[in-house]
Coordinates of C-alpha atoms in Angstrom, one line a residue:
Chain A
X8 CA 38.7 -10.0 -3.3
X9 CA 36.2 -8.6 0.7
X10 CA 37.5 -5.3 0.4
X11 CA 37.8 -4.6 -3.7
X12 CA 33.6 -6.1 -3.4
X13 CA 32.8 -4.0 -1.0
X14 CA 33.8 -0.9 -2.1
X15 CA 32.6 -1.5 -5.6
X16 CA 29.2 -2.2 -4.0
X17 CA 29.9 1.6 -1.9
X18 CA 30.3 3.2 -5.1
X19 CA 27.7 1.7 -7.1
X20 CA 25.3 2.6 -4.8
X21 CA 26.3 5.8 -3.6
X22 CA 26.9 6.9 -7.5
X23 CA 22.6 6.0 -7.6
X24 CA 21.7 8.0 -5.0
X25 CA 23.0 10.7 -6.7
X26 CA 22.3 10.0 -10.0
X27 CA 18.6 9.3 -8.9
X28 CA 18.8 12.7 -6.9
X29 CA 18.7 14.5 -10.4
X30 CA 15.5 16.3 -12.1
X31 CA 16.4 14.8 -15.3
X32 CA 14.5 11.5 -16.1
X33 CA 17.6 10.7 -17.9
X34 CA 19.4 10.7 -14.9
X35 CA 17.7 9.1 -12.9
X36 CA 16.9 5.8 -14.8
X37 CA 20.6 5.5 -15.1
X38 CA 21.0 6.0 -11.2
X39 CA 18.2 3.5 -9.9
X40 CA 19.8 1.4 -12.8
X41 CA 23.2 2.0 -10.9
X42 CA 21.2 1.1 -7.6
X43 CA 19.5 -2.2 -9.4
X44 CA 22.8 -3.3 -9.9
X45 CA 24.7 -2.4 -6.4
X46 CA 21.1 -4.1 -4.9
X47 CA 22.2 -7.3 -6.8
X48 CA 25.6 -7.9 -5.4
X49 CA 24.7 -6.8 -2.1
X50 CA 22.6 -10.1 -2.5
X51 CA 25.0 -11.9 -3.9
X52 CA 27.5 -11.5 -1.6
X53 CA 24.9 -11.8 1.5
X54 CA 25.3 -15.7 1.3
X55 CA 29.3 -14.9 2.0
X56 CA 31.7 -14.6 -0.6
X57 CA 33.8 -18.0 -1.2
X58 CA 36.0 -19.1 -4.1
X59 CA 35.1 -21.9 -6.7
X60 CA 32.2 -22.9 -4.4
X61 CA 29.7 -25.3 -6.5
X62 CA 25.9 -24.8 -5.1
X63 CA 24.9 -27.8 -6.1
X64 CA 25.7 -30.9 -4.1
X65 CA 28.8 -33.2 -5.1
X66 CA 30.3 -31.3 -7.1
X67 CA 33.0 -29.8 -4.8
X68 CA 34.1 -29.7 -1.9
X69 CA 33.4 -25.9 -0.9
X70 CA 29.7 -25.2 -1.3
X71 CA 28.8 -21.9 -2.1
X72 CA 24.9 -20.4 -0.7
X73 CA 22.8 -21.1 -3.0
X74 CA 19.3 -19.6 -1.7
X75 CA 21.7 -16.0 -2.7
X76 CA 21.7 -16.9 -6.3
X77 CA 18.0 -17.8 -6.8
X78 CA 17.4 -13.9 -4.9
X79 CA 19.3 -12.0 -7.2
X80 CA 18.0 -13.9 -10.3
X81 CA 14.3 -13.3 -9.0
X82 CA 16.2 -9.9 -8.5
X83 CA 17.7 -9.2 -11.8
X84 CA 14.3 -10.5 -13.4
X85 CA 12.2 -7.4 -11.7
X86 CA 14.7 -4.5 -11.6
X87 CA 15.4 -5.4 -15.5
X88 CA 10.7 -5.4 -16.2
X89 CA 11.2 -2.1 -14.3
X90 CA 13.7 -0.2 -15.8
X91 CA 12.2 -1.2 -18.6
X92 CA 8.8 0.4 -17.4
X93 CA 10.2 3.1 -16.4
X94 CA 12.3 4.3 -19.6
X95 CA 8.9 3.9 -21.9
X96 CA 7.3 6.3 -19.0
X97 CA 9.8 8.6 -18.8
X98 CA 9.2 8.5 -23.2
X99 CA 5.9 9.2 -22.4
X100 CA 6.3 12.4 -20.1
X101 CA 9.3 13.5 -22.4
X102 CA 6.4 13.7 -25.4
X103 CA 3.4 14.3 -22.6
X104 CA 5.4 17.7 -20.5
X105 CA 7.2 18.5 -23.5
X106 CA 10.5 18.3 -21.3
X107 CA 11.9 15.8 -19.6
X108 CA 12.1 16.8 -15.6
X109 CA 11.0 14.7 -13.7
X110 CA 8.5 17.6 -12.0
X111 CA 6.2 18.1 -15.9
X112 CA 8.5 21.5 -15.2
X113 CA 11.8 23.1 -15.9
X114 CA 12.7 25.4 -13.0
X115 CA 13.9 29.0 -14.1
X116 CA 18.2 28.8 -13.7
X117 CA 19.4 30.0 -10.3
X118 CA 20.0 33.6 -11.0
X119 CA 23.7 34.9 -11.0
X120 CA 25.9 36.2 -8.6
X121 CA 26.7 39.0 -9.7
X122 CA 26.9 41.5 -13.0
X123 CA 22.9 40.3 -14.5
X124 CA 21.5 43.0 -11.9
X125 CA 22.9 45.6 -13.8
X126 CA 21.6 44.6 -17.2
X127 CA 18.6 43.1 -16.9
X128 CA 17.0 46.1 -15.5
Chain B
X18 CA -10.9 -27.6 0.6
X19 CA -7.1 -28.7 1.4
X20 CA -5.9 -25.7 -1.5
X21 CA -8.0 -22.9 -0.2
X22 CA -5.4 -21.1 0.9
X23 CA -3.6 -20.2 -2.5
X24 CA -7.2 -19.6 -4.5
X25 CA -7.0 -16.2 -3.1
X26 CA -3.8 -15.7 -5.7
X27 CA -4.7 -17.8 -7.9
X28 CA -8.4 -17.2 -9.2
X29 CA -7.3 -13.6 -10.0
X30 CA -4.3 -14.7 -11.3
X31 CA -5.8 -17.4 -13.5
X32 CA -8.8 -14.7 -14.2
X33 CA -6.3 -12.0 -15.5
X34 CA -4.6 -14.2 -17.9
X35 CA -7.4 -15.5 -19.4
X36 CA -8.6 -12.4 -20.4
X37 CA -5.6 -11.2 -22.0
X38 CA -6.9 -13.9 -24.7
X39 CA -9.5 -14.4 -26.9
X40 CA -13.0 -14.9 -26.9
X41 CA -12.8 -12.9 -23.4
X42 CA -10.1 -10.9 -24.4
X43 CA -12.3 -9.1 -27.6
X44 CA -15.3 -7.5 -26.2
X45 CA -15.4 -4.6 -22.9
X46 CA -18.6 -6.5 -22.1
X47 CA -17.3 -9.9 -21.9
X48 CA -15.0 -8.3 -19.3
X49 CA -17.6 -6.9 -17.6
X50 CA -19.1 -10.0 -16.6
X51 CA -16.7 -12.6 -16.5
X52 CA -14.2 -10.1 -14.0
X53 CA -17.6 -8.8 -11.9
X54 CA -18.1 -12.7 -11.5
X55 CA -14.6 -13.9 -10.9
X56 CA -14.2 -11.4 -8.1
X57 CA -17.9 -12.9 -6.5
X58 CA -16.1 -15.8 -6.9
X59 CA -13.6 -14.4 -5.0
X60 CA -15.3 -12.7 -2.2
X61 CA -16.6 -15.5 -1.3
X62 CA -13.2 -17.5 -1.1
X63 CA -12.3 -15.6 1.4
X64 CA -15.4 -15.7 3.8
X65 CA -14.4 -19.4 3.4
X66 CA -10.9 -18.8 3.8
X67 CA -11.6 -16.4 6.9
X68 CA -14.2 -18.8 8.4
X69 CA -11.4 -21.8 7.9
X70 CA -9.2 -19.9 9.5
X71 CA -10.2 -19.2 12.1
X72 CA -12.0 -22.3 13.6
X73 CA -9.6 -24.6 11.8
X74 CA -6.6 -22.8 13.7
X75 CA -3.7 -21.6 11.3
X76 CA -3.7 -23.4 7.3
X77 CA -0.1 -23.5 6.5
X78 CA 0.1 -23.9 2.0
X79 CA 3.1 -25.6 1.7
X80 CA 4.0 -24.7 -2.5
X81 CA 6.3 -28.2 -3.4
X82 CA 6.3 -30.0 -0.1
X83 CA 9.7 -28.2 1.3
X84 CA 8.9 -28.1 4.8
X85 CA 9.4 -24.4 6.6
X86 CA 11.6 -22.8 7.1
X87 CA 12.8 -24.2 3.6
X88 CA 11.0 -23.4 0.4
X89 CA 8.0 -22.0 -0.3
X90 CA 4.7 -20.7 2.0
X91 CA 1.9 -19.0 2.5
X92 CA 0.4 -18.9 5.6
X93 CA -3.6 -17.7 6.0
X94 CA -3.8 -16.8 10.0
X95 CA -7.0 -14.3 11.3
X96 CA -5.3 -11.2 10.2
X97 CA -3.9 -12.1 7.2
X98 CA -7.7 -13.9 6.3
X99 CA -9.4 -11.1 7.1
X100 CA -7.3 -8.4 4.7
X101 CA -7.8 -10.8 2.0
X102 CA -11.8 -10.9 2.8
X103 CA -11.3 -7.0 3.1
X104 CA -9.6 -6.5 -0.5
X105 CA -12.2 -8.6 -1.9
X106 CA -15.1 -6.4 -0.8
X107 CA -13.0 -3.4 -2.1
X108 CA -12.5 -4.5 -4.8
X109 CA -15.6 -5.6 -6.0
X110 CA -17.5 -2.2 -4.8
X111 CA -14.2 -0.1 -6.9
X112 CA -15.0 -3.2 -10.3
X113 CA -19.0 -2.3 -10.1
X114 CA -18.1 0.7 -10.1
X115 CA -16.0 1.0 -13.2
X116 CA -18.0 -1.4 -15.3
X117 CA -20.2 1.8 -15.7
X118 CA -17.3 3.6 -17.9
X119 CA -14.3 3.6 -16.1
X120 CA -13.0 0.9 -17.9
X121 CA -13.3 1.5 -21.6
X122 CA -10.4 4.7 -21.1
X123 CA -7.6 3.1 -21.6
X124 CA -6.7 -0.7 -22.7
X125 CA -6.3 -3.4 -20.0
X126 CA -8.0 -2.0 -16.7
X127 CA -9.6 -5.5 -16.3
X128 CA -6.5 -8.0 -16.8
X129 CA -4.6 -4.8 -14.5
X130 CA -7.7 -4.9 -11.9
X131 CA -7.2 -8.7 -11.0
X132 CA -3.2 -8.7 -11.4
X133 CA -3.1 -5.9 -8.7
X134 CA -5.5 -7.9 -6.4
X135 CA -3.2 -10.7 -6.8
X136 CA -0.2 -9.1 -5.7
X137 CA -2.2 -7.6 -2.3
X138 CA -3.5 -10.6 -1.5
X139 CA -0.9 -12.6 -2.0
X140 CA 1.8 -9.5 0.0
X141 CA -1.0 -10.9 2.5
X142 CA -0.8 -14.7 2.5
X143 CA 2.8 -14.8 2.0
X144 CA 4.6 -16.3 5.1
X145 CA 8.4 -15.1 4.2
X146 CA 9.8 -12.1 3.8
X147 CA 11.4 -12.2 -0.1
X148 CA 8.1 -13.6 -1.3
X149 CA 7.0 -10.0 -0.2
X150 CA 8.5 -8.2 -1.9
X151 CA 7.4 -10.1 -5.0
X152 CA 4.3 -9.5 -4.1
X153 CA 4.8 -5.9 -3.5
X154 CA 6.7 -5.6 -7.0
X155 CA 3.5 -7.9 -9.1
X156 CA 1.2 -5.5 -7.0
X157 CA 3.1 -2.2 -7.7
X158 CA 3.6 -2.6 -11.4
X159 CA 0.1 -3.5 -11.9
X160 CA -0.6 -0.1 -10.1
X161 CA 1.8 2.0 -11.8
X162 CA -0.3 0.8 -15.2
X163 CA -3.6 1.2 -13.7
X164 CA -2.4 5.4 -12.5
X165 CA -2.1 6.0 -15.9
X166 CA -5.6 4.1 -17.0
X167 CA -6.9 6.7 -19.3
X168 CA -3.9 8.8 -20.2
X169 CA -3.2 12.8 -19.8
X170 CA -1.0 15.6 -18.1
X171 CA -2.0 14.3 -14.2
X172 CA -1.4 11.3 -14.7
X173 CA 1.9 11.2 -16.2
X174 CA 3.4 13.5 -13.9
X175 CA 1.8 11.7 -10.9
X176 CA 2.7 8.7 -12.0
X177 CA 6.6 9.7 -12.9
X178 CA 7.5 10.2 -9.2
X179 CA 5.6 7.8 -7.8
X180 CA 6.8 4.8 -10.0
X181 CA 10.5 6.1 -9.1
X182 CA 9.7 6.4 -5.5
X183 CA 8.6 3.1 -5.3
X184 CA 11.5 2.1 -7.6
X185 CA 14.1 3.3 -5.3
X186 CA 12.1 1.6 -2.1
X187 CA 12.8 -2.0 -3.7
X188 CA 15.7 -1.1 -4.0
X189 CA 16.0 -0.3 0.2
X190 CA 13.7 -3.0 0.7
X191 CA 16.1 -5.8 -0.8
X192 CA 19.6 -4.2 1.0
X193 CA 17.0 -4.8 4.0
X194 CA 16.9 -8.5 3.1
X195 CA 20.5 -8.8 2.0
X196 CA 21.1 -7.8 5.3
X197 CA 19.1 -10.3 7.4
X198 CA 19.5 -13.2 4.8
X199 CA 23.7 -12.6 5.7
X200 CA 23.2 -12.2 9.8
X201 CA 20.3 -14.5 10.7
X202 CA 20.3 -16.6 7.6
X203 CA 16.7 -17.1 7.2
X204 CA 13.9 -15.0 5.8
X205 CA 10.8 -16.9 6.5
X206 CA 9.3 -14.7 9.2
X207 CA 8.0 -17.6 11.7
X208 CA 12.2 -19.1 11.1
X209 CA 13.7 -15.8 11.5
X210 CA 11.2 -14.4 14.9
X211 CA 13.6 -18.0 16.3
X212 CA 16.7 -17.3 15.1
X213 CA 17.0 -13.5 15.9
X214 CA 17.2 -14.1 19.4
X215 CA 19.9 -15.9 19.1
X216 CA 22.1 -13.4 18.0
X217 CA 25.4 -12.5 19.3
X218 CA 26.3 -8.5 19.8
X219 CA 27.7 -8.0 15.7
X220 CA 24.8 -9.6 14.4
X221 CA 22.1 -7.6 16.7
X222 CA 23.6 -4.0 15.5
X223 CA 23.8 -4.6 12.2
X224 CA 19.8 -6.8 11.9
X225 CA 18.8 -3.1 13.9
X226 CA 19.8 -2.1 10.9
X227 CA 18.2 -3.8 8.6
X228 CA 15.0 -4.0 10.6
X229 CA 14.5 0.1 10.4
X230 CA 15.7 0.3 6.5
X231 CA 12.2 -2.6 6.3
X232 CA 10.6 0.2 8.7
X233 CA 11.6 2.2 6.0
X234 CA 9.8 0.5 2.9
X235 CA 7.0 -0.1 4.9
X236 CA 6.3 3.7 5.7
X237 CA 6.9 4.7 2.0
X238 CA 4.3 2.5 0.7
X239 CA 2.3 3.3 3.8
X240 CA 2.8 7.1 3.3
X241 CA 4.1 7.4 6.4
X242 CA 5.4 11.2 7.4
X243 CA 9.0 11.9 5.6
X244 CA 8.0 9.9 2.9
X245 CA 4.3 10.3 2.1
X246 CA 4.6 13.7 -0.4
X247 CA 3.7 11.4 -3.7
X248 CA 0.5 10.1 -2.1
X249 CA -2.1 13.4 -2.7
X250 CA -1.5 14.0 -5.9
X251 CA -0.6 10.0 -6.9
X252 CA -4.5 9.4 -6.1
X253 CA -6.0 13.1 -6.9
X254 CA -5.0 12.2 -10.1
X255 CA -5.9 8.3 -10.4
X256 CA -9.2 7.7 -12.3
X257 CA -11.8 7.2 -9.4
X258 CA -11.7 3.0 -9.7
X259 CA -8.5 2.7 -9.4
X260 CA -7.8 5.2 -5.5
X261 CA -10.9 3.4 -4.4
X262 CA -9.0 0.5 -4.9
X263 CA -5.3 2.0 -3.9
X264 CA -7.3 2.7 -0.9
X265 CA -6.0 -1.0 0.4
X266 CA -2.1 -0.4 -0.5
X267 CA -1.0 2.3 2.1
X268 CA -2.8 -0.6 4.3
X269 CA -0.6 -3.5 3.3
X270 CA 2.3 -0.9 4.5
X271 CA 0.6 -1.4 7.6
X272 CA 0.2 -4.3 7.4
X273 CA 4.0 -5.7 6.5
X274 CA 4.4 -3.1 9.5
X275 CA 2.4 -5.5 11.9
X276 CA 4.1 -8.6 10.7
X277 CA 7.6 -8.2 10.7
X278 CA 7.5 -5.2 13.7
X279 CA 5.1 -7.6 16.5
X280 CA 6.4 -11.6 15.2
X281 CA 9.7 -10.6 14.2
X282 CA 11.1 -8.1 16.6
X283 CA 8.1 -9.1 19.5
X284 CA 8.7 -8.6 23.3
X285 CA 10.7 -12.2 22.8
X286 CA 13.6 -11.1 20.2
X287 CA 15.9 -10.4 23.3
X288 CA 18.2 -7.6 23.1
X289 CA 16.4 -6.4 19.5
X290 CA 12.3 -6.2 21.2
X291 CA 10.1 -3.7 20.1
X292 CA 12.9 -2.0 17.5
X293 CA 10.4 0.9 15.7
X294 CA 8.5 1.8 18.5
X295 CA 10.9 4.9 19.0
X296 CA 10.6 6.1 15.9
X297 CA 7.0 4.9 15.0
X298 CA 5.8 6.8 18.2
X299 CA 6.8 10.5 16.8
X300 CA 6.1 10.1 13.1
X301 CA 2.9 8.0 13.8
X302 CA 2.1 11.5 15.6
X303 CA 3.1 14.2 13.2
X304 CA 1.6 11.6 10.1
X305 CA -1.3 13.2 11.9
X306 CA -0.8 16.6 12.5
X307 CA 0.4 17.1 8.6
X308 CA -2.9 14.5 7.6
X309 CA -5.1 16.8 9.4
X310 CA -3.1 20.2 8.0
X311 CA -3.5 18.9 4.3
X312 CA -7.0 18.0 5.1
X313 CA -7.9 21.8 5.5
X314 CA -5.6 23.1 2.9
X315 CA -7.1 21.2 0.3
X316 CA -8.4 22.9 -2.9
X317 CA -10.6 19.6 -4.1
X318 CA -12.6 17.0 -3.0
X319 CA -10.4 14.9 -3.9
X320 CA -7.4 15.5 -2.6
X321 CA -9.3 16.4 0.6
X322 CA -9.4 12.6 0.2
X323 CA -6.0 11.7 0.0
X324 CA -5.2 14.0 2.8
X325 CA -7.6 11.6 5.1
X326 CA -6.1 8.9 3.8
X327 CA -2.8 10.5 5.5
X328 CA -5.3 10.8 8.8
X329 CA -5.9 7.7 8.9
X330 CA -2.5 6.2 7.9
X331 CA -1.6 8.2 11.5
X332 CA -4.2 7.0 13.8
X333 CA -3.2 3.2 12.5
X334 CA 0.4 3.9 12.8
X335 CA 0.0 5.5 16.6
X336 CA -1.9 2.7 17.0
X337 CA 1.1 -0.2 16.2
X338 CA 3.5 2.2 18.0
X339 CA 1.2 1.2 21.6
X340 CA 2.7 -2.8 20.6
X341 CA -0.1 -3.8 22.7
X342 CA -2.5 -5.9 21.9
X343 CA -6.2 -4.3 22.6
X344 CA -4.2 -1.6 20.1
X345 CA -3.4 -3.7 17.4
X346 CA -7.1 -5.1 18.0
X347 CA -8.5 -1.5 17.6
X348 CA -6.5 -0.7 14.6
X349 CA -7.5 -3.6 12.9
X350 CA -11.5 -3.2 13.0
X351 CA -10.2 0.9 11.9
X352 CA -8.4 -0.1 8.9
X353 CA -11.4 -2.5 7.9
X354 CA -13.7 0.8 8.2
X355 CA -11.6 3.2 7.3
X356 CA -10.3 1.3 4.4
X357 CA -14.3 0.8 2.9
X358 CA -14.8 4.5 3.9
X359 CA -12.2 5.8 2.3
X360 CA -12.6 3.3 -1.2
X361 CA -16.2 4.6 -1.4
X362 CA -15.3 8.7 -1.0
X363 CA -13.2 8.5 -3.4
X364 CA -16.6 7.1 -6.0
X365 CA -18.0 10.0 -4.5
X366 CA -15.7 12.5 -5.2
X367 CA -15.8 10.9 -9.2
X368 CA -19.5 11.6 -9.2
X369 CA -19.8 14.5 -8.0
X370 CA -16.7 16.0 -10.3
X371 CA -18.3 14.4 -13.2
X372 CA -22.2 16.3 -12.5
X373 CA -20.5 19.6 -12.1
X374 CA -19.0 20.6 -15.0
X375 CA -15.6 22.6 -15.2
X376 CA -15.9 22.8 -11.3
X377 CA -15.2 19.8 -11.4
X378 CA -14.9 18.7 -7.9
X379 CA -12.9 22.2 -6.7
X380 CA -14.3 24.1 -4.2
X381 CA -15.8 26.6 -6.1
X382 CA -19.2 28.3 -7.0
X383 CA -20.3 26.3 -9.6
X384 CA -24.1 25.9 -11.3
X385 CA -26.2 23.3 -9.2
X386 CA -25.8 20.2 -9.8
X387 CA -29.1 18.7 -11.4
X388 CA -29.0 15.0 -9.4
X389 CA -27.5 16.3 -6.1
X390 CA -29.8 15.3 -3.2
X391 CA -28.5 11.9 -4.0
X392 CA -25.5 12.5 -4.2
X393 CA -25.4 15.0 -1.2
X394 CA -27.5 12.2 0.8
X395 CA -24.5 9.8 0.0
X396 CA -22.1 12.3 0.8
X397 CA -23.7 13.6 4.2
X398 CA -23.7 9.9 5.5
X399 CA -19.8 8.9 4.6
X400 CA -18.5 12.3 6.0
X401 CA -20.3 10.9 9.0
X402 CA -18.1 7.9 9.1
X403 CA -15.0 9.1 7.9
X404 CA -14.7 12.0 10.7
X405 CA -15.5 9.3 13.2
X406 CA -19.4 10.9 14.5
X407 CA -21.4 8.7 16.8
X408 CA -23.0 5.9 16.0
X409 CA -21.0 4.8 13.4
X410 CA -17.7 2.6 12.8
X411 CA -15.6 6.0 12.5
X412 CA -16.7 6.3 16.2
X413 CA -16.0 2.7 17.3
X414 CA -12.9 2.3 16.0
X415 CA -11.5 5.7 17.4
X416 CA -13.1 5.0 20.8
X417 CA -11.2 1.6 21.3
X418 CA -7.7 3.1 20.1
X419 CA -8.4 5.9 22.3
X420 CA -9.3 3.9 25.2
X421 CA -6.3 1.5 24.8
X422 CA -4.1 4.1 25.4
X423 CA -4.9 4.1 28.5
X424 CA -1.6 3.4 31.3
X425 CA 0.2 5.1 28.7
X426 CA 3.0 7.3 29.6
X427 CA 2.1 8.6 25.8
X428 CA -1.4 9.8 26.3
X429 CA -0.9 12.3 26.9
X430 CA 0.4 12.9 22.7
X431 CA -2.0 10.6 21.3
X432 CA -5.7 12.2 22.8
X433 CA -5.3 15.4 21.8
X434 CA -3.9 15.2 18.5
X435 CA -6.2 12.0 17.5
X436 CA -9.2 14.6 18.8
X437 CA -7.6 17.6 17.0
X438 CA -7.2 15.4 13.6
X439 CA -10.5 13.8 14.1
X440 CA -11.8 17.7 14.2
X441 CA -10.2 19.4 11.3
X442 CA -11.2 16.0 9.3
X443 CA -14.6 17.5 10.7
X444 CA -14.1 21.2 9.6
X445 CA -13.0 20.8 6.5
X446 CA -15.3 17.8 5.0
X447 CA -18.1 20.3 6.5
X448 CA -16.3 23.0 4.1
X449 CA -16.4 20.7 1.1
X450 CA -19.5 19.9 1.4
X451 CA -21.6 23.4 2.2
X452 CA -19.8 24.5 -1.3
X453 CA -20.6 21.5 -3.3
X454 CA -24.4 21.1 -2.5
X455 CA -25.1 24.8 -1.3
X456 CA -23.1 27.1 -2.7
X457 CA -24.6 27.2 -6.5
X458 CA -25.5 30.2 -9.0
X459 CA -28.3 29.4 -11.1
X460 CA -30.1 25.9 -12.1
X461 CA -28.2 24.0 -14.2
X462 CA -29.7 22.7 -17.4
X463 CA -27.4 19.5 -18.4
X464 CA -29.1 16.3 -16.9
X465 CA -26.3 13.7 -16.0
X466 CA -27.7 10.6 -15.2
X467 CA -25.7 8.7 -13.0
X468 CA -25.7 4.7 -13.7
X469 CA -27.0 2.8 -11.0
X470 CA -24.0 1.0 -11.0
X471 CA -22.5 3.8 -9.5
X472 CA -25.1 3.9 -6.7
X473 CA -24.8 -0.3 -6.5
X474 CA -21.4 0.2 -5.9
X475 CA -21.0 3.4 -3.8
X476 CA -24.4 2.2 -1.3
X477 CA -22.1 -1.9 -1.1
X478 CA -19.1 0.6 0.2
X479 CA -20.9 2.1 2.6
X480 CA -22.7 -0.2 3.9
X481 CA -20.2 -1.3 5.9
X482 CA -20.3 0.8 8.6
X483 CA -23.6 0.6 10.2
X484 CA -22.5 -3.4 9.5
X485 CA -19.4 -2.8 11.7
X486 CA -21.5 -1.0 14.5
X487 CA -24.2 -3.7 14.8
X488 CA -22.3 -6.3 14.9
X489 CA -19.4 -5.6 16.8
X490 CA -19.6 -7.4 19.0
X491 CA -18.3 -10.6 17.0
X492 CA -16.1 -8.0 14.7
X493 CA -14.4 -7.1 18.1
X494 CA -14.2 -10.6 18.9
X495 CA -12.4 -11.6 15.7
X496 CA -10.3 -8.6 16.0
X497 CA -9.4 -9.5 19.3
X498 CA -8.7 -12.8 18.7
X499 CA -6.5 -12.1 15.6
X500 CA -4.4 -9.6 17.2
X501 CA -3.7 -12.5 20.3
X502 CA -2.7 -14.9 17.4
X503 CA -0.2 -12.1 16.7
X504 CA 1.5 -11.2 19.5
X505 CA 1.6 -14.7 21.3
X506 CA 5.0 -16.3 20.2
X507 CA 3.0 -19.2 20.8
X508 CA 0.3 -19.0 17.8
X509 CA 2.7 -16.9 15.5
X510 CA 5.8 -19.0 15.8
X511 CA 6.2 -21.7 16.9
X512 CA 2.7 -23.4 15.5
X513 CA 4.1 -22.4 12.2
X514 CA 8.3 -24.5 12.7
X515 CA 8.3 -27.8 12.6
X516 CA 10.6 -28.3 16.2
X517 CA 9.4 -24.5 18.3
X518 CA 11.3 -22.5 19.0
X519 CA 14.0 -24.8 21.4

């Protein structure tokens, strides 16, 4: 279970960081969402993974650490609020700037390697 | 009096909520009156808290009665109460300035302002790093909304970068917290400082990674070198009172580095002692260099001031990298000075840009300002303070920092770079002054009056500098004691944990 869990958190983080580094606000927002999922899973695992472990005393013989669950709860709430804000901000930016690039201007496409030179001149 | 430590958080929170409701929420004048009176109350409460914690030792406020290391605690020691008082004074100045008209450009300026102050105060007072994260988010979401206050293309553009960077920063913060909790098993700062000494070899490697990730996050908030690119444009785009209040936000990052890397990873942390110092040295010096280059290259007064913030962050980081009591004490003195003065300079830059019409605060030839004299005098004094000319507080602060470098190997780097950065600021600010006040085409026929409230706000912030010099003795005594309290584990750790370090 640990290996699968670790792989999932790692994959989510990698994809999140890749998407955050893109130029358009939509992909960046997607990336931030993936990152916050990865963070929540990671925080949850910081109290060690247990099967059938209750976080309340007297409910079972195996206990899981209750504190990470409280932390994850807080982090989820904050993460949702921030994602909502960044979505609204992206829409506002799209309206103000006329495009959805994070820099406010779309950079010119890179020149083609061959062929296009002769036609332009 | 027993509930004094939580007042700097409760007062702005309740005030912010009340201001959203009728009857206060209906009119801007009621908003202004209410928020200024609340802010004066907050200054008094923070001053009282500072006095109590100075005389009776560290105040601990245990929320819900759960004794540490369990539960949530607020810790009001000399350092945090000093920062809270500094926040209150700075925000009083910014608020007075805003009440002259800037708060009416958009909705809900005053409640957001209060929530930002609440977040900053909470970050200073909290005793565990998860609540530090929570208060960071509170102050950040208020600052996102305040930054965009008034609207406009520039603000939206700057805000997109600022928000995305800070959201990535928050994710890294949580990763670091997860690593630290998973290995140390606690998030209370004092308790972590005790438990970090007892770690085994693999645990140490993980905690080192976590601690350095925290340095990255705090470096992002403080605008440390590779993470500073957002700052100049963000601060230059914000409206003046907001930019002035933002002057404290980089200091929140500095404060967190100081707190985490001297208390948890201090001298007593065994194999993990001073893990940040080898990283801090080059980054701090390079921050100074890049700040100095930025100051010289800025095309407008607001950008110059924003780059001066980076210079001050570099100076403070240099002092923290020295990792000794005298340097921390000097850094605290410099922190009071630089926060209030850069706040005042942001307000002054706004006055200048309002007077100059289309030229705003850019360094171009424009019509002569009608009210140039009073602004010019204020600018001259502020410039003297910020570049560190004797006899004002910038000079004293820099001398203290340079003095505390004595005996270190790095002194050959510290002295020239700090002094050259000062020279660069001097050149840039004198060029700014000559262009703005002395180079003009013709007299302007438009007379734009200056609201007296704006002058009062600027004088209030600038008067801190001569006061810091006149009362230099008591102030440095206080910062010395605060630094001792921070570095001494018997005071900063064992006093806060029942059972101590046994």
